[in-house]
Tab-separated table of C-alpha atoms and ligand atoms in Angstrom:
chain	number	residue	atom	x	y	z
O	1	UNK	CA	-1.152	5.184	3.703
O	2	UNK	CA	-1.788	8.142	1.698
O	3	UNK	CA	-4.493	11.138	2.603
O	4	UNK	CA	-5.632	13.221	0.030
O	5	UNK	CA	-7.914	16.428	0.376
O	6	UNK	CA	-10.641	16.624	-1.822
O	7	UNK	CA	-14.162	16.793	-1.676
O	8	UNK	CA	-16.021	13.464	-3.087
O	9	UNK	CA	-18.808	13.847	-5.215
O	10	UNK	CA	-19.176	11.587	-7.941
O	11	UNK	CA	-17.093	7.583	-7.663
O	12	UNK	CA	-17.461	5.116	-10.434
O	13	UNK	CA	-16.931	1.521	-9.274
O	14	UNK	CA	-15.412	-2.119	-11.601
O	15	UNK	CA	-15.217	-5.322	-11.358
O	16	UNK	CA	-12.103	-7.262	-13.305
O	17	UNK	CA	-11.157	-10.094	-13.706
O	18	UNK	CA	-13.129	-13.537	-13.232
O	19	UNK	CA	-16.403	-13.167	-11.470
O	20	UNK	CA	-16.755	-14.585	-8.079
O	21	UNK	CA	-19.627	-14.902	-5.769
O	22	UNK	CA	-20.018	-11.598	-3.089
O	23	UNK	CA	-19.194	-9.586	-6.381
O	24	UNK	CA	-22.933	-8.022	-6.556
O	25	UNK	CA	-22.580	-7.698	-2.783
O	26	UNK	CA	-19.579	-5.219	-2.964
O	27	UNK	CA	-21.481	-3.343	-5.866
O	28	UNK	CA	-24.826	-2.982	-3.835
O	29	UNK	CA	-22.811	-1.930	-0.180
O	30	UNK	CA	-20.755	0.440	-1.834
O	31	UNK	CA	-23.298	2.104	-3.731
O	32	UNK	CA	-25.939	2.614	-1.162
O	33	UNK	CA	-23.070	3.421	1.263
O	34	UNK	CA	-21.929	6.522	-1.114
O	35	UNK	CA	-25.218	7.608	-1.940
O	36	UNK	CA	-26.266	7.951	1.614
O	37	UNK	CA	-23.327	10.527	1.572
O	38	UNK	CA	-24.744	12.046	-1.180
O	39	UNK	CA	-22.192	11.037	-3.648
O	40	UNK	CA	-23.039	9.458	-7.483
O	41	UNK	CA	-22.362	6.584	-8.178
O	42	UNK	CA	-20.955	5.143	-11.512
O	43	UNK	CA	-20.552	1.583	-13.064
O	44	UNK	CA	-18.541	0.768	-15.749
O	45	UNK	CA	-19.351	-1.997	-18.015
O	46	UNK	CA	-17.056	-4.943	-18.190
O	47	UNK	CA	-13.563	-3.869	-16.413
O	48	UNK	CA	-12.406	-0.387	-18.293
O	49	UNK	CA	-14.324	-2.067	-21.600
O	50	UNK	CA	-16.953	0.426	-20.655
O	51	UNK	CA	-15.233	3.269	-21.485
O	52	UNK	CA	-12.853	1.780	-24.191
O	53	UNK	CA	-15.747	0.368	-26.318
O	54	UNK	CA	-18.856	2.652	-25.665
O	55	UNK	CA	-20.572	1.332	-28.951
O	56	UNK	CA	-20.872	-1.879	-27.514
O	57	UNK	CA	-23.786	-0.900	-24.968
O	58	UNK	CA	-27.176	-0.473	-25.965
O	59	UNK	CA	-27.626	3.308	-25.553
O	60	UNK	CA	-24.000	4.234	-26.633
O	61	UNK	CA	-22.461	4.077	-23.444
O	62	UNK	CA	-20.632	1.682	-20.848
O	63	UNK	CA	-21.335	3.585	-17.817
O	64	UNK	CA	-24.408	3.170	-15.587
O	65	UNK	CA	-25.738	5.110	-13.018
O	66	UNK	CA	-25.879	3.137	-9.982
O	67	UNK	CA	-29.147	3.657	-7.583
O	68	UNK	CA	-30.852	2.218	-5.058
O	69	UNK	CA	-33.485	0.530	-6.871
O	70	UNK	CA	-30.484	-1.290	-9.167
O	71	UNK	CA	-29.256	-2.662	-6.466
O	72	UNK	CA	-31.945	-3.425	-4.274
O	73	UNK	CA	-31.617	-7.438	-4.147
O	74	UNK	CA	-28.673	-8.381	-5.613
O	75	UNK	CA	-26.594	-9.413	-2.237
O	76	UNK	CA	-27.624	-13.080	-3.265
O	77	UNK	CA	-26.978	-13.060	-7.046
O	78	UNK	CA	-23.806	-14.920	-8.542
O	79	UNK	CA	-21.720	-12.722	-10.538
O	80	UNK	CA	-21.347	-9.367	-11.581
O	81	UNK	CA	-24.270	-6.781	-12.603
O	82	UNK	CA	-21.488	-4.592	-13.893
O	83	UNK	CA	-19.653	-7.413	-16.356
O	84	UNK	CA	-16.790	-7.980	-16.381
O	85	UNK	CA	-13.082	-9.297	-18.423
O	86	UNK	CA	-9.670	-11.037	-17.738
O	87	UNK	CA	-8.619	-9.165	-21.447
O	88	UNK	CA	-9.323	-5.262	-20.844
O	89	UNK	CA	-6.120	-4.505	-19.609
O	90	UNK	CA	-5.697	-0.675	-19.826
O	91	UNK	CA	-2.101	-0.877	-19.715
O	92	UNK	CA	-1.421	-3.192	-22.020
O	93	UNK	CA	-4.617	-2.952	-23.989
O	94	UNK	CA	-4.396	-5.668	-27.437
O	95	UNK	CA	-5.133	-3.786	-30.608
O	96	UNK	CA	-4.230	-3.823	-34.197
O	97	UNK	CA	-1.539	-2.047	-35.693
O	98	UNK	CA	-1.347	-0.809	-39.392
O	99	UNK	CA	0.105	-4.279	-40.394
O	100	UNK	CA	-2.919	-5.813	-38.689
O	101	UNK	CA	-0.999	-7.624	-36.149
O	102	UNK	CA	-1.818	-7.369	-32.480
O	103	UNK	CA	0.626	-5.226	-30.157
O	104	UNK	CA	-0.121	-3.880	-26.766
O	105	UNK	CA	-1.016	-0.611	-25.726
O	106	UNK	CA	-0.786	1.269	-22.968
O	107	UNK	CA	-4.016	3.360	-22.800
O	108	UNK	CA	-4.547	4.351	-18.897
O	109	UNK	CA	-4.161	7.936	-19.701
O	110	UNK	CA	-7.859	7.636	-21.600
O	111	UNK	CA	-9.223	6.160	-18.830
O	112	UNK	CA	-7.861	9.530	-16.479
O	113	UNK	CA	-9.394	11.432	-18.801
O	114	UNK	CA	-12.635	9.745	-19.067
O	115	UNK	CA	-12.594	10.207	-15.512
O	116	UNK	CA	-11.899	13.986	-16.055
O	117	UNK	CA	-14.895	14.396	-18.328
O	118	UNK	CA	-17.155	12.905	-16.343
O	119	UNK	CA	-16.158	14.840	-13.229
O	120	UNK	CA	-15.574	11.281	-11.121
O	121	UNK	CA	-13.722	11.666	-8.572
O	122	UNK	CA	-12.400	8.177	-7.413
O	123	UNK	CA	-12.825	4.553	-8.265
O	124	UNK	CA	-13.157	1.586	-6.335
O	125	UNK	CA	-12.163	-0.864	-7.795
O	126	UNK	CA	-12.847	-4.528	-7.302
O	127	UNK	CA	-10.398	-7.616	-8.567
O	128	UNK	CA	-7.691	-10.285	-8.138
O	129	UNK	CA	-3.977	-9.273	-8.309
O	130	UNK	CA	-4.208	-8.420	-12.436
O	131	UNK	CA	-6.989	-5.582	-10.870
O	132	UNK	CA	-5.369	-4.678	-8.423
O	133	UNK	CA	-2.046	-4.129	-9.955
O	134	UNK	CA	-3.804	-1.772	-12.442
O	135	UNK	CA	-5.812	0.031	-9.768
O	136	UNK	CA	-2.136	0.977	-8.051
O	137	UNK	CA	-1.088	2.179	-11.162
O	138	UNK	CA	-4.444	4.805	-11.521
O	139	UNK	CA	-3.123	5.871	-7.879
O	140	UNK	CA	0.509	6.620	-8.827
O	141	UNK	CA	-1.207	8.467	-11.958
O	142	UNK	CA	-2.766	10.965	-9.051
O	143	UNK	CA	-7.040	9.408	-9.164
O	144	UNK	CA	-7.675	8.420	-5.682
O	145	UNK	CA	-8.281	4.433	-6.089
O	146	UNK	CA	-9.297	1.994	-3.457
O	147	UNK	CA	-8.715	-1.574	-4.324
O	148	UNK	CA	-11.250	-4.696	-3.235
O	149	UNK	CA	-9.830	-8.094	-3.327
O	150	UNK	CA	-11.987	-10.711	-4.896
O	151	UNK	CA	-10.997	-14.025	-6.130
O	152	UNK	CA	-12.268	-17.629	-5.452
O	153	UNK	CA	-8.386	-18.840	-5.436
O	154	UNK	CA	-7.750	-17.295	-2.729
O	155	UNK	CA	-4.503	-16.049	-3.510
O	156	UNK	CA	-4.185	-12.676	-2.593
O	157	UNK	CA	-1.391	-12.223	0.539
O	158	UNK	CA	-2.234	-9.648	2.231
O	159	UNK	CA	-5.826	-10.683	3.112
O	160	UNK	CA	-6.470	-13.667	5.435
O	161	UNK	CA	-8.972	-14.410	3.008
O	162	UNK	CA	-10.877	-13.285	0.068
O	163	UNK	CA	-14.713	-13.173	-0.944
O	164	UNK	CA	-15.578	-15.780	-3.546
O	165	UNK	CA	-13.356	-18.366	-1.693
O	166	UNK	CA	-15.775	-19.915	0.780
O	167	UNK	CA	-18.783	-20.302	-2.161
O	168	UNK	CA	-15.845	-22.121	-4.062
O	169	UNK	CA	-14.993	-24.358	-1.615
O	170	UNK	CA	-18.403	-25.401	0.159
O	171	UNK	CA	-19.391	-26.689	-3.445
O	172	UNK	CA	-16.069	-28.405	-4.209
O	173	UNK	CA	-16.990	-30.406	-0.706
O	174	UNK	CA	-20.153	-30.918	-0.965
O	175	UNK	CA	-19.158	-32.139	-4.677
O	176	UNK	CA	-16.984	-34.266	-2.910
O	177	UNK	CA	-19.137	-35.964	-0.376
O	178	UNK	CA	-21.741	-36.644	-3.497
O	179	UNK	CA	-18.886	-38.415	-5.087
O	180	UNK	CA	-18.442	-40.408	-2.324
O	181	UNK	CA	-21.519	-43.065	-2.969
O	182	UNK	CA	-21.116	-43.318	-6.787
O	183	UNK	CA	-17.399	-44.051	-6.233
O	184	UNK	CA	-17.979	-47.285	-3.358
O	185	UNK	CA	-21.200	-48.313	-5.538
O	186	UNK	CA	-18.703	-48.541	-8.400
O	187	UNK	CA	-15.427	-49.660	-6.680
O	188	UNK	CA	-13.521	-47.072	-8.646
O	189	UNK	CA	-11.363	-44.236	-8.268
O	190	UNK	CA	-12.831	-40.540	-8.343
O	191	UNK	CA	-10.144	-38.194	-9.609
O	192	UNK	CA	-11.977	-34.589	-8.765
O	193	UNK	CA	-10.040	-30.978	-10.456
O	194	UNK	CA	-10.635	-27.481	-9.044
O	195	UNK	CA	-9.948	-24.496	-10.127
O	196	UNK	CA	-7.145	-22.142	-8.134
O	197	UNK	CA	-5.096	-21.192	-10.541
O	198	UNK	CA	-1.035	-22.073	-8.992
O	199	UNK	CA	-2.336	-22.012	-5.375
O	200	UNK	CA	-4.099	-24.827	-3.860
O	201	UNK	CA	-6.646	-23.589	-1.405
O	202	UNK	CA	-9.565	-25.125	-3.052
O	203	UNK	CA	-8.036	-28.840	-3.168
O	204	UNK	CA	-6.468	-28.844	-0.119
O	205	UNK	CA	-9.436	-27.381	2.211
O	206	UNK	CA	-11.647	-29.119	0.438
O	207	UNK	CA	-10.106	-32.082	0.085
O	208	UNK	CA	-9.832	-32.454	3.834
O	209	UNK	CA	-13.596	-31.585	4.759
O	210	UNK	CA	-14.438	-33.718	1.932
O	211	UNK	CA	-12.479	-36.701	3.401
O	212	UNK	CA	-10.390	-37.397	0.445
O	213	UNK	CA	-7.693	-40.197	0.184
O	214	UNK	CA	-5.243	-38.130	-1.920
O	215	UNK	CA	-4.826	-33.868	-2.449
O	216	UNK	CA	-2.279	-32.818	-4.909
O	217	UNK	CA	-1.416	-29.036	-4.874
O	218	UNK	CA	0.759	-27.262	-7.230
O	219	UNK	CA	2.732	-26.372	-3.961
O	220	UNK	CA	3.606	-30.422	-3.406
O	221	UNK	CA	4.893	-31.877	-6.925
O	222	UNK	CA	3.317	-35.511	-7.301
O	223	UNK	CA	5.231	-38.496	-7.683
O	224	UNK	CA	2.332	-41.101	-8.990
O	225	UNK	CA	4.332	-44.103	-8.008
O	226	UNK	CA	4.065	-43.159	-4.455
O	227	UNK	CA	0.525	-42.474	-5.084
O	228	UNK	CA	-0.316	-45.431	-6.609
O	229	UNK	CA	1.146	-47.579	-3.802
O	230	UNK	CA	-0.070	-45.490	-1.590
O	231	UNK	CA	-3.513	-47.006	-3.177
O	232	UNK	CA	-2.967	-49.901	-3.986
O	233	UNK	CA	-1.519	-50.895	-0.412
O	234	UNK	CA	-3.288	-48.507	2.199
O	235	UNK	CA	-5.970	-47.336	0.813
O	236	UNK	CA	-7.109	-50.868	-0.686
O	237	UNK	CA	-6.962	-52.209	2.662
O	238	UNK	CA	-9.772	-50.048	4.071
O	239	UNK	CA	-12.430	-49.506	1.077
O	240	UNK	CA	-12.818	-50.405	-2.438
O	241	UNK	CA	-13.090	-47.175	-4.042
O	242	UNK	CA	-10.627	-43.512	-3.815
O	243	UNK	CA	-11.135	-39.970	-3.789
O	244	UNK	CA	-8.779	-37.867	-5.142
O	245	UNK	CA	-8.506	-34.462	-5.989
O	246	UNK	CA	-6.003	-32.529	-7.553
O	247	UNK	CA	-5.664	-28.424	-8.304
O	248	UNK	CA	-5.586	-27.408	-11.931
O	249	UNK	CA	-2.198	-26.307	-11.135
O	250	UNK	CA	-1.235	-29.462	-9.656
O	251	UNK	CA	1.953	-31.043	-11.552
O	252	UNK	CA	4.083	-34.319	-11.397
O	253	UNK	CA	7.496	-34.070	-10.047
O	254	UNK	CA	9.945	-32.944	-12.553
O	255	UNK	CA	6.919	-32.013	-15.039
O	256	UNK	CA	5.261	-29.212	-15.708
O	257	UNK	CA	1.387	-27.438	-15.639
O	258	UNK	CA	-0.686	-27.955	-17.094
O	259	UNK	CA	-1.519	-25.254	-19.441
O	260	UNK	CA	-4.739	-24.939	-22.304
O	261	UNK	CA	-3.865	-21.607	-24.013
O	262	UNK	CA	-1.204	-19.244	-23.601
O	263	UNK	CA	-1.226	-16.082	-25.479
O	264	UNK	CA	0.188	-12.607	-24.882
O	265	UNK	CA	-1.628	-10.434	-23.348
O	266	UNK	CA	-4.426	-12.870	-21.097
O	267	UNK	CA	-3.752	-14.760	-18.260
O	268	UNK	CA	-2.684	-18.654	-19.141
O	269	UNK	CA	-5.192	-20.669	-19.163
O	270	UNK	CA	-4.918	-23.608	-16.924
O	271	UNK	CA	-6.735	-27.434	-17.146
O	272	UNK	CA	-5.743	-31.115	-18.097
O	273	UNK	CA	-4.177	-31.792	-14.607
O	274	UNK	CA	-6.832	-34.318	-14.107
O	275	UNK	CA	-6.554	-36.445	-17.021
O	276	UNK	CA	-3.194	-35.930	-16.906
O	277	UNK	CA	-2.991	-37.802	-13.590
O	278	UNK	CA	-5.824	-40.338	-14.578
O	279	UNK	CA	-3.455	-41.200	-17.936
O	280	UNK	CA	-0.505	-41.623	-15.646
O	281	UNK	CA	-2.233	-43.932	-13.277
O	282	UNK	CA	-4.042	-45.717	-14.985
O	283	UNK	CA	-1.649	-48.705	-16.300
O	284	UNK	CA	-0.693	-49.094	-12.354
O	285	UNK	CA	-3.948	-49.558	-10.916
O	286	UNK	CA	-7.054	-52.042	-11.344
O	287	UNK	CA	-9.721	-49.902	-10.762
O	288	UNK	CA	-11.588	-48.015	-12.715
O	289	UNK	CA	-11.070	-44.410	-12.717
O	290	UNK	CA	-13.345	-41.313	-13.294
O	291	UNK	CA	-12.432	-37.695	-13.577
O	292	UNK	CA	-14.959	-34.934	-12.441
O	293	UNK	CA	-13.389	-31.329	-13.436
O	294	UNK	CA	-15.892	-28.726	-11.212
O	295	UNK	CA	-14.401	-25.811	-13.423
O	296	UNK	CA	-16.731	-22.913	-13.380
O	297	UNK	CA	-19.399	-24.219	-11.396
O	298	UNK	CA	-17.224	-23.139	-8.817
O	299	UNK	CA	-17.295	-19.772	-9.626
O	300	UNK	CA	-21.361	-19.769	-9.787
O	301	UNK	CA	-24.095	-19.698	-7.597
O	302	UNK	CA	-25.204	-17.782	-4.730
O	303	UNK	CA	-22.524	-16.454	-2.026
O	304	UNK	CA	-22.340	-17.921	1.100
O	305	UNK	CA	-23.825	-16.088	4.114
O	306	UNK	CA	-19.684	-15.649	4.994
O	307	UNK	CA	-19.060	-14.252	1.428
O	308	UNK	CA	-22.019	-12.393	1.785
O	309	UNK	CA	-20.854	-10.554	4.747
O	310	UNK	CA	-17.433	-10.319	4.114
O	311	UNK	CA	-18.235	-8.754	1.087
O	312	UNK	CA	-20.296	-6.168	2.452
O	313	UNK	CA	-18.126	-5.080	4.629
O	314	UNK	CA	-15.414	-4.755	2.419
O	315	UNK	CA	-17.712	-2.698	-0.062
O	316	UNK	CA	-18.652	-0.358	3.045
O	317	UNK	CA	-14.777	0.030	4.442
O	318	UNK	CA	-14.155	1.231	0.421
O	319	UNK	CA	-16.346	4.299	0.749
O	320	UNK	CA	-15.233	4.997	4.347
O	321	UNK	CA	-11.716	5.027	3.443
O	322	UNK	CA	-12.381	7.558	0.215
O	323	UNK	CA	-14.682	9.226	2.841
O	324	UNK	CA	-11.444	9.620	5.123
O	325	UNK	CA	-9.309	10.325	2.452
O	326	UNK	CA	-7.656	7.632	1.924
O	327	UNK	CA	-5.803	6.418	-1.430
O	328	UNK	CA	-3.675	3.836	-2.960
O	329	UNK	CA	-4.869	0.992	-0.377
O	330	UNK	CA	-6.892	-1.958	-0.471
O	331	UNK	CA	-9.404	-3.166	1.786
O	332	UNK	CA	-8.158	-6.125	3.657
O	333	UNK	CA	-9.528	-9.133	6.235
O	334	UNK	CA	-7.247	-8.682	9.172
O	335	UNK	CA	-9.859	-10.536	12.445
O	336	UNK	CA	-11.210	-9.681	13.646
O	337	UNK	CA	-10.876	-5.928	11.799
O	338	UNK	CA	-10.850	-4.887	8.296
O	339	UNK	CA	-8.053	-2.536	7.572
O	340	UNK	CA	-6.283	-1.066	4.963
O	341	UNK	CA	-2.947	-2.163	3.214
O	342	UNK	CA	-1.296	0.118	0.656
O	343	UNK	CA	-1.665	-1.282	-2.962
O	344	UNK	CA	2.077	-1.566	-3.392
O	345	UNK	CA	2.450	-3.704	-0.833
O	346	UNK	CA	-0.804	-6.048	-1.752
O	347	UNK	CA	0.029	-6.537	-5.426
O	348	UNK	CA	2.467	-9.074	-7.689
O	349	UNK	CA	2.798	-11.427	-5.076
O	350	UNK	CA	0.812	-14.572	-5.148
O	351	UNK	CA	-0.350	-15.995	-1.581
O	352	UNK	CA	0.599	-20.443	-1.895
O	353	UNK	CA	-0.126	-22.674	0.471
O	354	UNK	CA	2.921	-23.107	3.345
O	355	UNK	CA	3.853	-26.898	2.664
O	356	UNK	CA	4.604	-27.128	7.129
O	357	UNK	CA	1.276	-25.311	7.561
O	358	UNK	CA	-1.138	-27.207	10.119
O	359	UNK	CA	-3.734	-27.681	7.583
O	360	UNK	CA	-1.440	-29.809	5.797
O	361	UNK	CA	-0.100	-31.439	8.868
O	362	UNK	CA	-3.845	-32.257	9.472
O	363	UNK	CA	-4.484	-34.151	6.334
O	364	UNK	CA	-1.230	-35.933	6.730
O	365	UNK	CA	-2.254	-37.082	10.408
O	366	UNK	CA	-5.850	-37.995	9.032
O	367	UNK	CA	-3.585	-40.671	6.573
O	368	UNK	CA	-4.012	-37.952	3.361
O	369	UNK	CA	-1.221	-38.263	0.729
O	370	UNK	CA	0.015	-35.256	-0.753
O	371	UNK	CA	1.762	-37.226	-3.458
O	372	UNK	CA	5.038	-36.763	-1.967
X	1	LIG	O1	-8.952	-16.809	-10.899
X	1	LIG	C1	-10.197	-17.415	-10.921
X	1	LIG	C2	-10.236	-18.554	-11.909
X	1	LIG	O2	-11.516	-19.158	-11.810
X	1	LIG	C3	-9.116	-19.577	-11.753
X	1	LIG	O3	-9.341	-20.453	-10.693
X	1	LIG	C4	-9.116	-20.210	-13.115
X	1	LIG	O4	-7.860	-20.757	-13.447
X	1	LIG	C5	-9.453	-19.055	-14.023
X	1	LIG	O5	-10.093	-18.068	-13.240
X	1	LIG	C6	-10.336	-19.424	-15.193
X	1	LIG	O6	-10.490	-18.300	-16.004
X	1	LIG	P1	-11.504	-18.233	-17.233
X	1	LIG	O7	-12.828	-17.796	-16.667
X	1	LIG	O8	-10.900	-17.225	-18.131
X	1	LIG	O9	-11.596	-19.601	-17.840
């Protein structure tokens, strides 16, 4: 871990990528933390679109001073009072060239001196990997940076978890357990997708509170002859109807993702995965079958007491560590401690789930198939 002197005065704060419940939580801990030190407090607009596009805001600019009063109740709220984007990458920012065609451009040097001219100091800055990757960048480039990890996937490896991820998955299983009447009423088979990009956190933990029959991960390739025996003759035996749910990054053995848009420049975007499957199983089954994709519902509503907390804290331990002149880490869950892991180490790596891992082994003891 790096110390740097310096006295703190002024720290703008961003959320990137996609929103995820405890967001507003960070924002409201880490600004009433700072300004209890007597620091300002800034907020850009939208990732780095704030400063990158100040004629898109109202009064010509993309920053906002944070106070108390803005974020006096916002613990609670879903999403991000700050915006935010999965396309304002400052590194490889898409723009036009003189041919009109869109090339990417490396523009973190205007953030630094944005930064410059408005005398902040340090940014916290709050994200998935794509964030966080950016935000070790800014700390190489010499601005003292402390990274937050958010994402619902629950991806990110070295925190034991991250805030977002409980809000996703108590509504994926409480989805679940809702689908379990209209699926006996109906004798049919429920095929549920969640979000999770290629990790399967959300299927598989929900999955198994949510008593599903089958969980397909993007970790365990599918074979859907084995899962429609697996129906047909163990399943069938005990009730008339199936739940099954499968990640968005779910795929069948030997196949691939399954993918909507892929572009340079944005993240792929994933989906299909369920009626993919459904398509698949349908000629080898005689039951009916639904699909249910929770998409961004998951990413709504209000965080979890859990998130809440969790998020809190993490928004608190980012001003202490500036405070204690720290750089170039990331706040991390470590229980029964938070602590600090340098950037570097915390960013382009993707956390799966173990195939051996005991939360697996449970499902397969409770009679889950994994499609293998
Ligand atoms: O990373 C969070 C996430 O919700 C993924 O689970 C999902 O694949 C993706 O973002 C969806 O992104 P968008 O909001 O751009 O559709």
């Amino acid at each position: 871990m790096k110390n740097v002197n310096g006295t703190i005065k002024k720290i703008a704060i961003n959320t990137g990528g996609g929103d995820a419940p405890g967001l507003n939580a960070v924002i409201r801990a880490v600004t009433i933390t700072a300004l209890n030190k007597g620091w300002e407090v800034i907020g850009i607009r939208d990732g780095y679109n704030g400063i990158f596009l100040p004629e898109k805001y109202s009064n010509g600019t993309g920053l906002i001073n944070l106070t108390y009063d803005k974020v006096a109740y916002i613990t609670g709220q879903g999403g991000t009072i700050l915006g935010t984007t999965n396309r304002g990458n400052p590194l490889k920012f898409p723009m036009k060239d003189t041919k009109g065609n869109i090339v990417e451009i490396d523009r973190s040097d205007e953030i630094l001196d944005a930064f410059r001219r408005n005398k902040i100091d340090a940014l916290i800055a709050i994200g998935g990997d794509g964030s966080l990757s950016i935000a070790n960048v800014f700390a190489k480039k010499g601005l003292k940076v402390i990274g937050v990890p958010k994402t619902i996937d629950n991806d990110l490896d070295k925190t034991v978890i991250t805030f977002g991820f409980d809000t996703a998955l108590g509504f994926a299983t409480e989805s679940l357990d809702r689908l379990h009447t209209t699926a006996q009423s109906h004798g049919r088979i429920m095929v549920v997708e969640v979000m999770g990009r290629y990790a399967g956190w959300i299927a598989l933990n929900s999955g198994i509170s949510g008593s599903a029959d089958v969980i397909l991960i993007p970790e365990i390739p599918y074979d859907i002859n084995k899962i429609a025996d697996f129906l047909n003759n163990v399943v069938s035996q005990r009730k008339n109807y199936a739940i099954i749910v499968i990640a968005e990054g779910a795929k069948p053995l030997g196949g691939e993702t399954s993918v909507i848009e892929k572009e340079a420049g944005k993240a792929e975007r994933l989906g299909g995965a369920a009626e993919l499957f459904a398509k698949n199983l349908e000629p080898l089954t005689t039951k009916e079958i639904r699909t249910v994709i929770l998409g961004h519902l998951l990413r709504g509503g209000s965080p979890t007491t859990f998130d809440r907390l969790l998020s809190l804290r993490f928004g608190a331990a980012a001003v202490r560590a500036l405070a204690d002149g720290q750089t170039g880490v990331m706040v991390a869950l470590d229980p029964p401690a938070v602590r600090y892991v340098p950037l570097e180490q915390a960013t382009n790596r993707m956390k799966t789930v173990p195939p051996d891992c005991d939360t697996i082994m449970t499902g397969r003891e409770l009679g889950i198939c994994f499609g293998d």
